[in-house]
Short mmCIF file of C-alpha atoms and ligand atoms in Angstrom, two decimals:
data_model
loop_
_atom_site.label_atom_id
_atom_site.label_comp_id
_atom_site.label_asym_id
_atom_site.label_seq_id
_atom_site.Cartn_x
_atom_site.Cartn_y
_atom_site.Cartn_z
CA MET C 1 101.42 372.01 92.06
CA ALA C 2 104.27 373.43 89.99
CA ALA C 3 106.61 375.95 91.64
CA GLY C 4 105.29 378.70 89.34
CA HIS C 5 101.84 378.25 90.89
CA ARG C 6 102.95 378.63 94.49
CA LEU C 7 100.68 380.99 96.34
CA PRO C 8 102.33 384.13 97.67
CA THR C 9 101.80 383.33 101.32
CA ASP C 10 105.52 383.56 102.12
CA THR C 11 105.89 387.12 100.96
CA ASP C 12 102.42 388.62 101.45
CA ASP C 13 100.33 388.80 104.58
CA GLY C 14 97.90 386.29 103.07
CA LEU C 15 97.62 383.10 105.08
CA LEU C 16 95.76 379.92 104.34
CA LEU C 17 94.25 378.59 107.56
CA ILE C 18 92.93 375.03 107.71
CA ILE C 19 90.55 374.09 110.51
CA SER C 20 89.70 370.39 110.86
CA GLY C 21 88.22 368.15 113.50
CA PRO C 22 85.50 365.53 113.86
CA SER C 23 81.85 366.50 113.69
CA GLY C 24 80.65 367.28 117.21
CA ALA C 25 83.92 368.88 118.35
CA GLY C 26 82.62 372.42 117.83
CA LYS C 27 84.68 373.08 114.71
CA THR C 28 82.08 375.14 112.83
CA THR C 29 81.38 377.43 115.82
CA ILE C 30 85.11 377.96 116.33
CA THR C 31 85.69 378.60 112.62
CA ARG C 32 82.94 381.23 112.53
CA GLY C 33 84.29 382.75 115.76
CA VAL C 34 87.77 383.09 114.24
CA GLU C 35 86.23 384.66 111.14
CA ARG C 36 84.39 387.25 113.28
CA SER C 37 87.49 388.03 115.37
CA ILE C 38 90.01 388.63 112.57
CA PRO C 39 88.99 391.62 110.43
CA ASP C 40 90.60 390.60 107.13
CA SER C 41 89.56 386.94 107.30
CA VAL C 42 87.31 385.27 104.77
CA PHE C 43 85.63 381.87 104.91
CA SER C 44 86.03 379.66 101.87
CA VAL C 45 82.61 378.38 100.83
CA SER C 46 83.10 374.82 99.56
CA TRP C 47 81.26 373.12 96.76
CA THR C 48 79.35 370.00 97.76
CA THR C 49 77.07 367.43 96.16
CA ARG C 50 75.40 366.65 99.49
CA PRO C 51 71.77 367.77 99.81
CA ARG C 52 71.08 371.07 101.55
CA SER C 53 69.68 370.62 105.07
CA PRO C 54 67.06 373.07 106.41
CA VAL C 55 69.73 374.95 108.41
CA ASP C 56 72.12 375.36 105.48
CA VAL C 57 72.24 378.58 103.52
CA GLU C 58 73.31 378.40 99.86
CA GLY C 59 76.44 380.48 99.24
CA VAL C 60 77.09 380.90 102.97
CA ASP C 61 77.60 377.35 104.25
CA TYR C 62 78.20 375.69 100.89
CA HIS C 63 77.58 376.00 97.19
CA PHE C 64 75.19 373.09 96.66
CA VAL C 65 75.86 371.67 93.21
CA THR C 66 75.00 368.64 91.08
CA ASP C 67 77.45 365.80 90.58
CA GLU C 68 77.82 366.92 86.97
CA ASP C 69 78.74 370.50 87.97
CA PHE C 70 81.24 369.17 90.50
CA GLU C 71 82.93 366.86 87.98
CA GLN C 72 83.08 369.63 85.39
CA MET C 73 84.80 371.95 87.87
CA LYS C 74 87.20 369.15 88.82
CA ALA C 75 88.05 368.44 85.16
CA LEU C 76 88.97 372.12 84.77
CA ASP C 77 91.35 371.79 87.76
CA GLY C 78 89.06 374.17 89.59
CA PHE C 79 89.57 372.70 93.07
CA LEU C 80 92.51 373.18 95.42
CA GLU C 81 91.51 369.89 97.06
CA THR C 82 88.57 367.50 97.08
CA ALA C 83 87.28 364.78 99.37
CA GLY C 84 84.57 362.13 99.36
CA LEU C 85 82.63 361.91 102.64
CA TYR C 86 79.56 359.82 103.39
CA GLY C 87 79.28 359.14 99.65
CA LYS C 88 79.18 362.86 98.77
CA LYS C 89 81.79 365.12 97.23
CA TYR C 90 83.33 368.26 98.75
CA GLY C 91 85.82 370.66 97.20
CA THR C 92 87.59 373.99 97.80
CA PRO C 93 87.31 376.39 94.85
CA ARG C 94 90.85 377.22 93.73
CA ALA C 95 90.43 380.58 91.92
CA TRP C 96 88.55 382.29 94.75
CA VAL C 97 91.05 381.16 97.40
CA VAL C 98 94.06 382.25 95.31
CA GLU C 99 92.47 385.65 94.67
CA GLN C 100 91.87 386.24 98.39
CA LEU C 101 95.41 385.19 99.28
CA VAL C 102 96.87 387.50 96.66
CA ARG C 103 94.92 390.30 98.34
CA GLY C 104 96.71 389.39 101.58
CA ARG C 105 93.72 388.02 103.45
CA LEU C 106 93.40 385.23 105.96
CA VAL C 107 91.53 382.51 104.08
CA ILE C 108 89.82 379.94 106.31
CA LEU C 109 89.17 376.42 105.02
CA GLU C 110 87.00 374.18 107.18
CA ILE C 111 87.91 370.83 105.67
CA ASP C 112 88.57 367.23 106.64
CA VAL C 113 91.93 365.52 107.20
CA GLU C 114 92.12 364.11 103.65
CA GLY C 115 91.71 367.62 102.21
CA ALA C 116 94.22 369.07 104.68
CA LYS C 117 96.82 366.49 103.60
CA GLN C 118 96.36 367.46 99.94
CA ILE C 119 96.71 371.17 100.71
CA LYS C 120 99.80 370.70 102.91
CA SER C 121 101.51 368.52 100.32
CA HIS C 122 101.58 371.33 97.77
CA LEU C 123 101.23 374.34 100.10
CA PRO C 124 103.27 373.47 103.20
CA GLU C 125 103.04 377.12 104.30
CA ALA C 126 99.34 376.69 105.11
CA TYR C 127 98.70 376.87 108.87
CA SER C 128 96.53 374.10 110.26
CA ILE C 129 94.54 373.62 113.44
CA PHE C 130 92.80 370.45 114.60
CA ILE C 131 89.88 370.79 117.03
CA MET C 132 89.59 367.93 119.53
CA PRO C 133 86.57 367.11 121.70
CA PRO C 134 87.42 367.07 125.44
CA SER C 135 86.56 363.36 125.61
CA GLU C 136 84.85 360.60 123.64
CA GLU C 137 81.83 360.79 125.99
CA THR C 138 81.44 364.53 125.34
CA LEU C 139 81.69 363.91 121.61
CA LEU C 140 78.91 361.33 121.70
CA GLN C 141 76.77 363.59 123.89
CA ARG C 142 77.27 366.51 121.49
CA LEU C 143 76.39 364.42 118.44
CA ARG C 144 73.20 363.32 120.21
CA SER C 145 72.24 366.79 121.43
CA ARG C 146 72.20 368.16 117.88
CA LYS C 147 69.09 366.03 117.32
CA ARG C 148 69.86 366.11 113.61
CA GLU C 149 69.92 362.35 113.09
CA ASP C 150 68.68 358.99 114.30
CA GLU C 151 70.82 356.80 116.62
CA ALA C 152 72.23 354.67 113.75
CA SER C 153 73.49 357.77 111.92
CA ILE C 154 74.87 359.15 115.19
CA GLN C 155 76.83 355.93 115.75
CA LYS C 156 78.16 356.16 112.17
CA ARG C 157 79.29 359.76 112.76
CA TYR C 158 80.81 358.76 116.10
CA SER C 159 82.86 356.00 114.54
CA ALA C 160 83.91 358.32 111.66
CA ALA C 161 84.86 360.94 114.28
CA GLN C 162 87.09 358.49 116.13
CA LYS C 163 88.86 357.62 112.86
CA GLU C 164 89.23 361.31 111.98
CA ILE C 165 90.86 362.04 115.37
CA ALA C 166 93.26 359.09 115.03
CA GLU C 167 94.26 360.16 111.52
CA GLY C 168 94.54 363.83 112.51
CA LYS C 169 97.00 362.90 115.25
CA ARG C 170 98.93 360.45 113.10
CA CYS C 171 99.33 362.30 109.81
CA GLY C 172 101.71 365.07 110.98
CA VAL C 173 99.84 367.75 109.03
CA TYR C 174 98.56 369.83 111.97
CA ASP C 175 100.49 372.71 113.52
CA LEU C 176 98.20 373.06 116.53
CA PHE C 177 95.68 370.91 118.42
CA ILE C 178 93.01 372.67 120.47
CA THR C 179 90.91 370.67 122.92
CA ASN C 180 87.54 372.37 122.93
CA GLU C 181 86.49 372.50 126.59
CA ASN C 182 84.98 375.94 126.23
CA ILE C 183 84.04 377.65 122.96
CA ASP C 184 85.21 381.18 123.85
CA ASP C 185 88.58 379.91 125.12
CA SER C 186 89.04 377.79 122.00
CA ILE C 187 88.26 380.72 119.68
CA ARG C 188 90.74 382.89 121.62
CA LYS C 189 93.45 380.20 121.39
CA ALA C 190 92.93 379.85 117.64
CA VAL C 191 92.91 383.64 117.06
CA ASP C 192 96.05 384.14 119.19
CA ALA C 193 97.85 381.36 117.33
CA VAL C 194 96.94 382.78 113.91
CA ASN C 195 97.93 386.33 114.89
CA ALA C 196 101.25 385.07 116.29
CA GLU C 197 101.92 383.07 113.13
CA ARG C 198 101.24 386.06 110.88
CA ALA C 199 103.45 388.29 113.05
CA ARG C 200 106.23 385.69 112.89
CA ARG C 201 106.02 385.55 109.08
CA ARG C 202 106.09 389.35 108.75
CA ARG C 203 109.45 389.52 110.52
P1 5GP O 301 79.00 368.45 106.64
O1 5GP O 301 78.38 367.70 105.51
O2 5GP O 301 78.62 367.91 108.00
O3 5GP O 301 78.74 369.94 106.52
O4 5GP O 301 80.57 368.30 106.52
C1 5GP O 301 81.19 367.05 106.59
C2 5GP O 301 82.69 367.20 106.64
O5 5GP O 301 83.18 367.72 105.39
C3 5GP O 301 83.22 368.18 107.69
O6 5GP O 301 84.31 367.55 108.36
C4 5GP O 301 83.72 369.34 106.89
O7 5GP O 301 84.78 370.03 107.54
C5 5GP O 301 84.18 368.66 105.63
N1 5GP O 301 84.27 369.57 104.47
C6 5GP O 301 83.44 370.58 104.16
N2 5GP O 301 83.84 371.17 103.02
C7 5GP O 301 84.96 370.53 102.62
C8 5GP O 301 85.85 370.70 101.50
O8 5GP O 301 85.71 371.56 100.64
N3 5GP O 301 86.88 369.82 101.43
C9 5GP O 301 87.09 368.84 102.35
N4 5GP O 301 88.16 368.07 102.19
N5 5GP O 301 86.28 368.65 103.41
C10 5GP O 301 85.23 369.50 103.54
#
């Protein structure tokens, strides 16, 4: 991104917060907990070409779009970052995020490591948290207890999760790692870290 397009996170109170972690670590619950706990926070609703599951709400969890819509948006440089996961496309809408940051809000992106790397490479001032499961056994148990998928898909997610953790640790993009032993503690740790970071930047 050219210098002229830098987002005003250094001078305003706006902060871009990235939350990543493997599926089964409790990332979505923590993300929504942070959103509830910080009054001026907003959750960035990604675009995706994956099919909507019965628990997903259009416009709340994702904007569910066709491949054609996604590619058109991409051609117009409409995404801040994109990623391909499980053969489907995901992207963060640029204009909405920029608008919220300009208003000084805390903008939360729940995205994968590939997306986080793209964001950090042109917006190093983004603050990023990686949610870790307490152990590999717990991760596998949690993936199973969701009862969303058959065992083969669970094993696929488990192996993808292990890769995501390894890459999250290796890539040097994350400012904070939280091991999610207990949801309420993890939300508190994330909220405290974000509030401290914003206070530090205000000084
Ligand atoms: P799911 O399909 O289970 O909702 O999400 C799969 C993965 O995609 C999760 O790790 C989620 O954080 C990630 N994800 C969701 N939206 C985006 C996005 O806009 N960009 C990127 N890079 N990853 C995303």
